[in-house]
Amino acid sequence: MLPFGNTLRAIRLAFKSLLLHKLRSGLTMLGIVFGVFSVIAMLAIGEGASAQAQQQVLALGATNIIVLSVKPPADSAQASGGGRGRSFGLQYGLLRSDYRLLRGLPKIVGAVPIREIFSETRYLQKTPNARVVGCTSQYPDMNHLTMQRGRFIADADEDKLLNVCVLGAGIAAELFPFEDPIGKAVQIKTYRYEVIGITQERTASAAIGGSMSGQDYNKDIYIPLKTFQVRIGDRVATAQAGSFSAEQVELNQITIQVRDQKDVLPTAEVIKESLARTHAGKKDWDVVVPLELLRQADQIRQIFNIVLGSIAAISLVVGGIGIMNIMLATVTERTREIGIRRALGARRTDIVQQFLTETIVLAGAGGLIGVLMGLATPVAFEGIQWVVENFVLDSGTQNSPLSKMFTDMHPKINWFSLPIAFGISVGIGIIFGIYPARAAAYMDPIEALRHE
Amino acid sequence: MRLAAQLIDLQKHYHLGEHTVMALRGVSADFPEGDYVAIMGSSGSGKSTLLNILGALDRPTLGNYILAGYDVGSMSDDELSEIRNRRIGFIFQSYNLIAQNTVLENIQVPMLYRRDARRISAADEHRCLDLAEKVGLGERLDHRPFQLSGGQQQRVAIARALVNDPEIILADEPTGNLDSATEKDIMNLLTALNNEGRTIIIVTHETSVARRAKRQIVMKDGLIERDGMLLTEDGK
């Protein structure tokens, strides 16, 4: 529409008249600055939260299917208590026969049965509680665990029912603060187990299916599944004040891996059908598909972004209204100038262009500053995290999952949001600038010249 | 002789609520090129309305205003802007300079609104400098209006009026805010411009100013009461 040189001159002119009222222009700009900043910051925080969730879900493995034992509700457990065997206590969950059945299904490339209890462990006078996991040699592959030192449980350990164990990084540090754990013996229940390896630290995975809390792999102790079965057994009795309860569970979990992501959902269906048949309608198991969780997490991310972005957009609109207000005042104040320019030959479109350029420059400059501030979101968020960690959380709540989620989160700037936020700020300059600019252009030049 | 401007039975009506005010009731006059006319009259005589129409800021209700061969009465708003830009140079009582612009930038303003050549070329720049020199402002190109005296500001306005080489120069009480010594300077400048062949129309109610013109038009009640060489410089 206009030659380039003219546009440049119009922008220079706009800067000049905005700089005439530095304080006013600055304050007007603040609305847009904070609007753009909050859009970018909100999206970055939303993105960070979802990245965190996604990472946790991915840690479960995208090609994995997790079959869990679920403790039935108390009343139904009573009713079905006698269904299987004569043993006292509550008997439920996945069976070793389930494992053999599932392992034989098509498309499955691996399956790891897991039996776990929470138990006190001991080395000398140290007695931390740990999750003792009976598993097979495939476990680290499926759970993305790597070894820090030594080796993981091998098939041979299982065949020979060896008393060996692998420590998570966290529990290793707790039991052996000053010594090399390899070759030492850790006592679990009544037996001692020789430490043969230590795993690398790993981020916790997401809580799955509501039945388990997020897994902190760093506090695990792994022993061969068959050793577990023989030394610890299926039945676990817990004595509490005034009561005594026992549970009999063969397997707590079977992690199944399929070859391809597209096989995940159909295979999960087959597993569900098989288990429904073998467990005769007793719902003491559940199937969790991390891939599905991933999709849910993705949808939640989108909802999050839309909601946060809309809230931030409100502040942009407020900023726009502020600009319009000031521009209307400016137009009134500069009525005389408008009259002069009209008398000297400016057309209405020239006046519209002049004032619109001013609004766009104002909004655009605000947008630019907002973008720069937005880039500092991660730093600002760290500051907030520091305040929260030091002044809000006490030592008791510091390790709760929610506060951990907050303190571990890192805002991730969505690079798309930068040009978009800037573009929106310019758009707001146009939308909220048109009315004042037209008001200026449609003034009667004679009246405008007479204006004091 | 070629006519710079011509008024043919000009009428201007304003509607104020229910009644109509007839500000101009049939004004006819010819302004040959190189003419120097003073329009006089008491307030309410219609001289401001006439000035607005002559300046293409307003359109007549009836009649024709021919400026440099164009009928201004039937023009669109954009065309009126162009006529003001190219054919008319304005000089106002209160100078009407743009406060945030320097002297040079003020002189250049009409150049920014030319239809054909909106860029200020080196030749344009040169022309502005020449004009500033001509009106006696060569030293003060970077000053802002508030740093200048009234007489100096009016000189800037005169240079600005000349910058697009207009058909007529319209001056509205050009010395109304000036002391008599400065008034004389400014009027000498206008006389010099007229001697170069420029057509000048001054609206004034001061006889000392009107006397400098070659011809005087006296307005009364929306009509021309008298037209001709009514006053002469030697004070008739």
XYZ file of C-alpha atoms in Angstrom:
688
model
C 0.000 0.000 0.000
C 2.716 2.420 0.971
C 6.306 2.615 -0.117
C 8.730 1.238 2.395
C 10.390 4.575 3.095
C 7.074 6.091 4.092
C 6.290 3.314 6.515
C 9.663 3.801 8.149
C 9.065 7.508 8.401
C 5.613 6.932 9.861
C 7.135 4.648 12.484
C 9.819 7.215 13.291
C 7.155 9.879 13.608
C 5.138 7.637 15.906
C 8.155 6.999 18.129
C 8.781 10.722 18.275
C 5.323 11.635 19.463
C 5.246 8.707 21.908
C 8.554 9.833 23.372
C 7.039 13.258 23.988
C 5.081 11.665 26.813
C 7.460 9.040 28.107
C 5.679 8.293 31.359
C 2.280 8.082 29.759
C 3.483 5.888 26.897
C 5.403 3.676 29.318
C 2.440 3.154 31.609
C 0.170 2.444 28.669
C 2.652 -0.054 27.345
C 2.824 -1.873 30.686
C -0.614 -3.355 30.110
C 0.553 -5.029 26.916
C 3.936 -5.911 28.424
C 2.344 -7.874 31.239
C -0.302 -9.320 28.962
C 2.287 -10.754 26.598
C 4.503 -11.800 29.480
C 1.696 -13.681 31.191
C 0.672 -15.423 27.964
C 4.217 -16.680 27.444
C 4.741 -17.511 31.114
C 1.431 -19.361 31.449
C 2.104 -21.396 28.326
C 5.651 -22.138 29.504
C 4.427 -23.345 32.884
C 1.697 -25.419 31.284
C 4.209 -26.880 28.877
C 6.634 -27.599 31.728
C 3.986 -29.360 33.774
C 2.936 -31.513 30.865
C 6.524 -32.296 29.912
C 6.993 -33.499 33.461
C 3.876 -35.659 33.298
C 4.885 -37.008 29.913
C 8.331 -37.883 31.129
C 6.840 -39.801 34.024
C 4.481 -41.691 31.768
C 7.234 -42.401 29.261
C 9.265 -43.828 32.126
C 6.660 -46.560 32.331
C 7.444 -47.442 28.738
C 5.338 -46.621 25.715
C 5.287 -50.200 24.438
C 4.581 -51.662 27.857
C 1.358 -53.019 29.252
C 1.209 -53.249 33.002
C -0.993 -55.867 34.624
C -1.514 -55.264 38.314
C -2.894 -57.150 41.243
C -5.670 -55.169 42.867
C -6.838 -55.792 46.378
C -10.592 -56.245 46.162
C -12.809 -54.124 48.417
C -13.210 -55.655 51.903
C -16.789 -56.954 51.629
C -16.420 -58.671 48.274
C -13.152 -60.164 49.473
C -14.983 -61.808 52.309
C -17.508 -63.294 49.962
C -14.917 -64.747 47.644
C -12.411 -65.594 50.360
C -13.003 -69.281 50.214
C -12.877 -69.493 46.480
C -9.273 -70.503 46.213
C -7.471 -72.770 48.644
C -7.743 -73.256 52.367
C -5.184 -70.710 53.518
C -6.246 -68.089 56.003
C -6.113 -64.441 55.203
C -6.989 -62.648 52.039
C -5.954 -64.311 48.852
C -6.098 -62.315 45.634
C -4.208 -61.092 42.655
C -2.278 -62.413 39.709
C -1.089 -65.970 39.694
C 2.025 -67.575 38.344
C -0.262 -69.380 35.945
C -1.454 -65.989 34.673
C 2.124 -65.133 33.900
C 2.630 -68.325 31.931
C -0.615 -67.713 30.073
C 0.127 -64.098 29.187
C 3.697 -64.817 28.158
C 2.344 -67.129 25.497
C 0.104 -64.515 23.835
C 1.075 -63.351 20.327
C 3.014 -60.111 19.633
C 4.566 -60.159 23.077
C 8.322 -59.808 23.147
C 8.861 -59.852 26.873
C 7.133 -60.248 30.198
C 8.432 -59.648 33.693
C 6.573 -60.972 36.709
C 7.064 -58.974 39.873
C 6.362 -59.693 43.498
C 6.963 -56.932 45.970
C 6.661 -56.203 49.657
C 7.617 -53.320 51.835
C 9.976 -54.486 54.471
C 12.597 -53.410 56.889
C 16.131 -54.093 55.676
C 19.218 -54.185 57.777
C 22.937 -53.679 57.498
C 24.719 -53.368 60.845
C 22.683 -50.889 62.832
C 20.984 -49.285 59.816
C 17.402 -50.422 59.284
C 15.695 -48.448 56.498
C 12.407 -49.519 54.982
C 12.532 -50.482 51.347
C 10.455 -51.953 48.608
C 11.731 -55.451 48.046
C 11.051 -56.513 44.477
C 11.281 -60.045 43.256
C 11.835 -59.952 39.513
C 13.603 -61.560 36.595
C 16.631 -60.568 34.521
C 14.490 -58.654 31.990
C 13.336 -56.096 34.549
C 15.958 -53.358 33.887
C 15.323 -53.374 30.118
C 11.625 -52.833 30.538
C 11.906 -50.169 33.178
C 14.819 -48.315 31.597
C 17.066 -49.008 34.523
C 20.816 -48.897 34.022
C 23.494 -50.196 36.298
C 25.784 -47.868 38.159
C 28.032 -50.661 39.412
C 28.112 -54.439 39.324
C 25.437 -56.416 37.462
C 21.724 -57.055 37.615
C 20.097 -60.371 38.552
C 20.797 -63.065 35.968
C 18.721 -66.093 35.015
C 21.337 -68.315 36.653
C 20.789 -66.587 40.021
C 17.173 -67.534 39.802
C 17.770 -71.118 38.799
C 20.130 -71.622 41.711
C 17.861 -69.712 44.140
C 20.816 -67.563 45.111
C 20.509 -65.032 47.897
C 21.676 -62.040 45.911
C 20.273 -58.543 45.654
C 20.643 -55.346 43.605
C 20.215 -52.017 45.393
C 18.638 -48.839 44.100
C 20.949 -45.820 44.272
C 19.020 -44.228 47.121
C 18.794 -47.231 49.378
C 22.448 -48.084 48.679
C 23.476 -44.668 49.942
C 21.296 -45.112 53.008
C 22.581 -48.538 53.949
C 26.202 -47.955 53.010
C 27.023 -44.316 53.489
C 30.776 -44.939 53.799
C 31.430 -48.421 52.441
C 31.411 -50.135 49.112
C 28.174 -52.216 49.167
C 29.290 -54.780 46.585
C 29.900 -58.121 48.297
C 28.283 -57.026 51.600
C 25.185 -58.770 52.885
C 21.865 -57.043 53.505
C 19.317 -58.678 55.752
C 15.706 -58.806 54.578
C 13.266 -60.544 56.877
C 15.134 -63.618 58.070
C 17.742 -64.059 55.357
C 20.809 -62.247 54.200
C 21.413 -61.328 50.581
C 24.722 -60.508 48.957
C 24.806 -57.184 47.071
C 25.859 -57.783 43.449
C 24.992 -54.414 41.875
C 23.681 -50.894 42.256
C 21.351 -49.205 39.768
C 21.755 -45.739 38.337
C 19.460 -43.049 39.702
C 16.258 -42.744 37.768
C 13.323 -40.326 37.705
C 10.204 -41.618 39.369
C 7.437 -42.832 37.105
C 3.865 -41.636 37.145
C 1.331 -43.101 39.481
C -0.624 -45.655 37.529
C -4.261 -46.497 37.690
C -4.742 -44.863 41.043
C -3.800 -48.119 42.732
C -0.117 -47.367 43.087
C 1.696 -44.260 44.057
C 4.426 -43.092 41.734
C 7.351 -45.471 41.780
C 10.563 -44.234 43.221
C 13.017 -46.719 41.753
C 15.833 -45.383 43.871
C 14.535 -47.013 47.043
C 14.102 -50.500 45.561
C 15.953 -53.689 46.392
C 15.766 -56.364 43.712
C 16.110 -60.047 44.369
C 15.484 -63.036 42.063
C 11.774 -63.859 41.882
C 12.246 -67.542 42.693
C 14.404 -66.671 45.669
C 11.639 -64.341 46.822
C 9.109 -67.115 46.475
C 11.139 -69.567 48.487
C 12.622 -67.317 51.163
C 9.824 -64.829 51.706
C 6.857 -66.646 50.271
C 3.493 -65.620 48.915
C 1.925 -64.904 52.229
C 2.750 -61.769 54.087
C 1.468 -61.285 57.581
C 1.310 -57.928 59.183
C 0.707 -57.495 62.863
C -0.824 -54.224 63.857
C -1.961 -53.002 67.217
C -4.754 -55.327 68.263
C -5.218 -57.049 64.958
C -3.479 -59.397 62.670
C -3.920 -59.598 58.953
C -2.391 -61.628 56.249
C -2.404 -61.485 52.508
C -1.538 -64.119 50.012
C -0.444 -62.818 46.660
C 1.544 -64.747 44.069
C 2.475 -61.829 41.821
C 1.918 -58.111 42.268
C 2.545 -57.094 38.727
C 3.337 -58.429 35.296
C 4.953 -55.979 32.933
C 4.430 -56.992 29.337
C 6.215 -55.560 26.380
C 4.972 -55.665 22.793
C 7.050 -55.082 19.723
C 5.292 -52.060 18.300
C 3.243 -49.180 19.653
C 0.331 -50.062 17.388
C 0.118 -53.504 19.011
C -0.294 -52.028 22.485
C -4.017 -51.428 22.543
C -5.182 -54.666 20.830
C -2.884 -56.753 23.022
C -4.189 -55.000 26.132
C -7.701 -56.025 25.062
C -6.641 -59.653 24.642
C -5.011 -59.593 28.072
C -8.150 -58.218 29.651
C -10.284 -60.911 28.068
C -7.935 -63.691 29.114
C -7.737 -62.529 32.700
C -11.480 -61.995 32.924
C -11.884 -65.647 31.930
C -9.263 -67.154 34.237
C -10.236 -65.059 37.241
C -13.889 -65.944 36.736
C -15.179 -62.416 36.969
C -13.283 -61.615 40.134
C -11.818 -58.214 39.546
C -8.597 -58.528 41.511
C -6.455 -57.323 38.635
C -6.178 -54.286 36.438
C -4.484 -53.457 33.173
C -2.713 -50.119 32.781
C -1.539 -48.930 29.377
C 1.094 -46.169 29.615
C 0.400 -45.241 26.007
C -3.161 -44.389 26.966
C -1.887 -42.370 29.896
C 0.373 -40.593 27.458
C -2.580 -39.671 25.302
C -4.507 -38.508 28.341
C -1.532 -36.484 29.456
C -1.398 -34.915 26.015
C -5.065 -33.976 26.146
C -4.676 -32.590 29.628
C -1.766 -30.557 28.336
C -3.935 -29.075 25.608
C -6.718 -28.244 28.036
C -4.175 -26.730 30.380
C -2.662 -24.584 27.662
C -6.001 -23.362 26.406
C -7.247 -22.440 29.874
C -4.024 -20.763 30.968
C -3.627 -19.020 27.632
C -7.179 -17.672 27.757
C -6.701 -16.310 31.242
C -3.533 -14.582 30.119
C -5.279 -13.300 27.009
C -7.723 -11.437 29.227
C -4.873 -9.310 30.487
C -3.897 -8.600 26.889
C -7.398 -7.327 26.192
C -7.216 -5.172 29.314
C -3.937 -3.796 28.002
C -5.623 -3.058 24.690
C -8.407 -1.146 26.401
C -5.762 0.876 28.223
C -4.156 1.753 24.904
C -7.465 2.764 23.385
C -8.233 4.969 26.373
C -4.931 6.787 26.123
C -5.169 7.139 22.362
C -8.615 8.719 22.669
C -7.162 11.196 25.136
C -4.239 11.817 22.801
C -6.536 12.461 19.866
C -8.489 15.035 21.854
C -5.285 16.608 23.030
C -3.902 16.812 19.520
C -7.064 18.024 17.827
C -5.276 21.202 16.792
C -2.431 19.256 15.190
C -4.955 17.138 13.306
C -6.628 20.309 12.040
C -3.291 21.723 10.902
C -2.359 18.555 9.061
C -5.763 18.392 7.394
C -5.496 22.027 6.321
C -2.083 21.348 4.841
C -3.443 18.509 2.725
C -3.543 15.357 4.834
C -6.335 13.019 3.789
C -8.399 11.089 6.307
C -6.403 7.963 5.521
C -3.190 9.873 6.316
C -4.549 10.754 9.762
C -5.787 7.201 10.334
C -2.365 5.921 9.328
C -0.585 8.325 11.643
C -2.548 7.422 14.760
C -2.817 3.751 13.932
C 0.954 3.575 13.496
C 1.318 5.155 16.897
C -0.908 2.558 18.553
C 0.766 -0.288 16.737
C 4.209 0.969 17.674
C 3.076 1.330 21.283
C 1.548 -2.142 21.389
C 4.374 -3.679 19.383
C 7.052 -2.213 21.639
C 5.090 -3.448 24.643
C 4.831 -6.852 23.008
C 8.557 -6.947 22.368
C 9.374 -6.105 25.979
C 6.807 -8.686 27.074
C 8.485 -11.322 24.909
C 11.874 -10.494 26.423
C 10.388 -10.743 29.896
C 8.699 -13.962 28.878
C 12.090 -15.402 28.000
C 13.037 -14.880 31.626
C 10.138 -17.046 32.838
C 12.317 -20.041 33.817
C 14.547 -17.793 35.924
C 11.577 -16.088 37.545
C 9.971 -19.446 38.231
C 13.119 -20.677 39.901
C 12.868 -17.681 42.182
C 9.318 -18.623 43.086
C 10.403 -22.212 43.684
C 13.167 -20.995 45.959
C 10.701 -18.924 47.982
C 8.280 -21.829 48.224
C 10.989 -24.273 49.243
C 12.448 -22.008 51.877
C 9.469 -20.223 53.340
C 6.321 -22.194 52.570
C 7.177 -25.877 52.807
C 8.349 -27.288 56.097
C 10.459 -30.402 56.342
C 7.360 -32.598 56.659
C 5.688 -31.529 53.453
C 8.861 -31.053 51.473
C 8.849 -34.627 50.231
C 5.123 -34.942 49.558
C 4.329 -35.822 45.940
C 2.569 -32.519 45.275
C 5.363 -30.323 46.528
C 7.883 -32.505 44.729
C 5.913 -32.082 41.552
C 6.103 -28.313 42.012
C 9.737 -28.116 42.958
C 10.836 -30.487 40.198
C 8.941 -28.633 37.505
C 10.771 -26.552 34.947
C 8.777 -24.155 32.750
C 9.423 -24.853 29.098
C 9.107 -21.902 26.764
C 7.027 -22.810 23.792
C 8.876 -21.134 20.916
C 5.652 -20.859 19.011
C 4.209 -18.663 21.704
C 6.772 -15.888 21.161
C 5.797 -14.776 17.649
C 2.152 -15.505 18.404
C 2.110 -13.382 21.551
C 3.923 -10.606 19.731
C 1.534 -10.872 16.796
C -1.457 -10.713 19.102
C -0.095 -7.592 20.760
C 0.263 -5.915 17.365
C -3.227 -7.121 16.472
C -4.553 -5.581 19.657
C -2.820 -2.347 18.702
C -4.703 -2.420 15.399
C -8.086 -3.366 16.858
C -7.981 -0.875 19.688
C -6.292 1.789 17.554
C -8.832 1.922 14.748
C -11.533 3.670 16.715
C -9.373 6.534 18.053
C -7.690 6.920 14.657
C -11.027 7.171 12.881
C -12.277 9.586 15.514
C -9.265 11.735 14.658
C -9.700 11.452 10.911
C -13.398 12.296 10.866
C -13.044 15.506 12.833
C -14.172 18.589 10.975
C -10.930 20.351 10.020
C -12.476 23.771 10.640
C -13.544 22.792 14.167
C -10.190 21.123 14.767
C -8.292 24.251 13.756
C -10.387 26.342 16.114
C -9.743 23.942 19.019
C -7.723 25.437 21.856
C -5.792 38.034 -17.489
C -5.907 34.514 -16.074
C -8.016 34.012 -12.973
C -6.480 32.312 -9.952
C -9.862 31.916 -8.296
C -13.440 32.783 -9.040
C -16.556 32.905 -6.839
C -19.924 32.612 -8.604
C -23.027 33.416 -6.575
C -21.729 31.541 -3.541
C -24.190 30.637 -0.775
C -23.597 28.867 2.495
C -26.392 27.797 4.810
C -26.047 26.304 8.261
C -28.809 24.340 9.888
C -28.993 25.070 13.566
C -31.864 23.107 14.971
C -35.000 24.421 13.274
C -33.730 27.572 11.661
C -31.305 27.973 8.859
C -28.549 30.543 9.094
C -27.551 32.076 5.785
C -23.887 32.825 6.331
C -23.268 33.678 2.696
C -26.130 34.877 0.553
C -24.692 35.098 -2.945
C -21.104 36.185 -3.178
C -19.407 36.681 -6.541
C -15.843 37.851 -7.069
C -12.880 37.285 -9.384
C -9.313 36.967 -8.179
C -6.882 37.422 -11.079
C -3.417 35.947 -10.823
C -1.059 38.206 -8.933
C -3.898 39.928 -7.101
C -3.494 41.113 -3.508
C -6.870 41.303 -1.783
C -7.904 42.145 1.753
C -11.272 40.834 2.921
C -12.701 42.963 5.693
C -15.846 43.029 7.712
C -17.164 42.914 11.233
C -17.638 39.580 13.001
C -20.729 37.797 11.740
C -20.370 39.369 8.306
C -19.557 36.014 6.745
C -15.865 36.566 6.181
C -14.806 33.487 8.178
C -17.226 31.333 6.191
C -15.884 32.798 2.978
C -12.349 32.102 4.134
C -13.202 28.441 4.889
C -14.649 28.011 1.408
C -11.731 29.808 -0.238
C -9.421 27.489 1.713
C -11.310 24.397 0.473
C -11.975 23.466 4.086
C -15.686 23.693 3.429
C -18.008 23.383 0.461
C -20.586 25.990 -0.557
C -24.263 25.092 -0.283
C -24.995 26.736 -3.606
C -22.900 28.431 -6.273
C -19.422 27.649 -7.559
C -15.920 28.161 -6.394
C -13.467 27.740 -9.246
C -9.836 27.391 -8.184
C -7.217 27.058 -10.894
C -9.868 25.735 -13.227
C -11.328 23.155 -10.815
C -14.832 23.400 -9.362
C -14.124 22.911 -5.681
C -17.803 22.863 -4.682
C -18.411 19.359 -5.984
C -15.255 17.677 -4.751
C -14.901 14.726 -2.416
C -13.107 15.030 0.887
C -9.932 13.476 -0.515
C -9.975 15.788 -3.522
C -10.406 18.771 -1.224
C -7.346 17.597 0.703
C -5.385 17.495 -2.494
C -6.560 20.983 -3.519
C -5.517 22.355 -0.114
C -2.193 20.632 -0.420
C -1.258 21.792 -3.910
C -3.194 24.980 -4.611
C -3.505 26.778 -1.286
C -0.981 28.082 1.203
C -2.387 28.832 4.643
C -1.123 31.482 7.041
C -2.999 31.559 10.343
C -3.317 34.142 13.091
C -1.925 31.739 15.688
C 0.764 30.378 13.319
C -0.407 26.761 13.814
C 2.982 25.137 13.743
C 3.351 21.543 14.940
C 4.892 21.860 18.384
C 7.052 18.748 18.401
C 8.592 19.451 14.974
C 11.616 21.592 14.193
C 11.443 24.603 11.912
C 12.643 22.573 8.941
C 10.208 19.726 9.643
C 7.346 22.195 9.925
C 8.194 23.649 6.549
C 8.242 20.127 5.089
C 4.824 19.018 6.386
C 2.874 19.859 3.167
C 5.427 17.852 1.180
C 4.515 14.734 3.186
C 0.965 14.902 1.901
C 1.661 15.358 -1.806
C -0.175 12.741 -3.858
C 2.578 12.090 -6.371
C 5.873 12.548 -4.570
C 5.600 11.717 -0.910
C 9.288 11.228 -0.404
C 11.322 14.271 0.378
C 14.074 14.350 -2.217
C 17.328 16.219 -2.009
C 15.814 18.878 -4.277
C 12.873 19.229 -1.886
C 15.253 19.601 1.016
C 17.089 22.278 -0.901
C 13.861 24.112 -1.642
C 12.947 24.139 2.049
C 16.329 25.557 2.954
C 15.952 28.269 0.281
C 12.525 29.208 1.578
C 13.768 29.356 5.156
C 16.546 31.628 3.947
C 14.070 33.767 2.050
C 11.859 34.389 5.099
C 14.935 35.064 7.210
C 15.176 31.873 9.250
C 18.326 30.326 7.809
C 19.963 30.118 11.220
C 17.180 28.502 13.170
C 16.264 25.353 11.255
C 16.697 23.063 14.269
C 14.686 25.188 16.670
C 11.290 24.183 17.897
C 8.362 26.618 17.702
C 8.425 27.441 21.420
C 11.994 28.667 21.034
C 10.930 31.275 18.472
C 9.272 34.678 18.762
C 5.819 35.260 17.284
C 7.216 36.978 14.228
C 9.655 34.142 13.627
C 6.909 31.561 13.982
C 4.845 33.419 11.407
C 7.839 33.388 9.063
C 7.978 29.609 9.410
C 4.279 29.466 8.553
C 4.869 31.614 5.473
C 7.694 29.368 4.301
C 5.437 26.368 4.887
C 2.634 28.024 2.865
C 4.995 28.429 -0.062
C 6.564 25.019 -0.061
C 4.232 23.340 -2.577
C 4.100 26.444 -4.787
C 0.354 27.108 -4.364
C -2.067 29.018 -6.597
C -3.213 31.357 -3.824
C -1.983 32.247 -0.372
C -4.711 32.618 2.237
C -3.799 34.617 5.309
C -6.210 34.797 8.245
C -5.348 37.804 10.439
C -1.648 37.056 9.913
C -0.516 39.863 12.202
C -3.267 39.615 14.793
C -0.896 38.349 17.506
C 2.071 40.535 16.617
C 3.315 43.951 17.711
C 3.287 46.733 15.144
C 7.007 46.546 14.317
C 6.792 42.836 13.593
C 3.524 43.385 11.757
C 5.360 45.666 9.409
C 8.076 43.045 8.774
C 5.535 40.361 8.018
C 3.493 42.613 5.758
C 6.656 43.588 3.894
C 7.336 39.924 3.350
C 3.829 39.380 1.960
C 4.149 42.417 -0.295
C 7.447 41.052 -1.579
C 5.749 37.746 -2.371
C 2.974 39.576 -4.217
C 5.588 41.470 -6.177
C 6.933 38.090 -7.318
C 3.507 37.431 -8.792
C 1.829 35.424 -6.056
C -1.906 35.797 -5.453
C -2.584 36.724 -1.831
C -5.897 36.952 -0.011
C -5.812 38.368 3.518
C -8.720 38.308 5.914
C -8.348 41.101 8.430
C -10.212 43.798 10.240
C -7.233 46.059 10.669
C -7.115 48.875 8.182
C -3.351 49.145 8.600
C -3.071 45.654 7.169
C -5.825 46.002 4.582
C -4.199 49.189 3.295
C -1.179 47.198 2.095
C -3.358 45.211 -0.305
C -4.130 46.325 -3.843
C -7.821 45.779 -3.407
C -10.273 45.561 -0.519
C -13.512 43.594 -0.214
C -15.854 44.572 2.593
C -18.367 41.942 3.727
C -21.651 42.660 5.446
C -24.484 40.246 6.340
C -23.272 37.526 4.031
C -22.869 39.748 1.008
C -20.081 41.832 -0.519
C -20.786 45.395 0.422
C -17.929 47.065 -1.406
C -15.164 45.795 -3.674
C -12.293 47.796 -5.159
C -9.341 49.996 -4.318
C -10.894 51.459 -1.230
C -7.714 52.148 0.730
C -4.300 53.087 -0.531
C -0.940 52.900 1.139
C -0.493 56.593 1.363
C -3.609 56.708 3.475
C -6.531 58.052 1.558
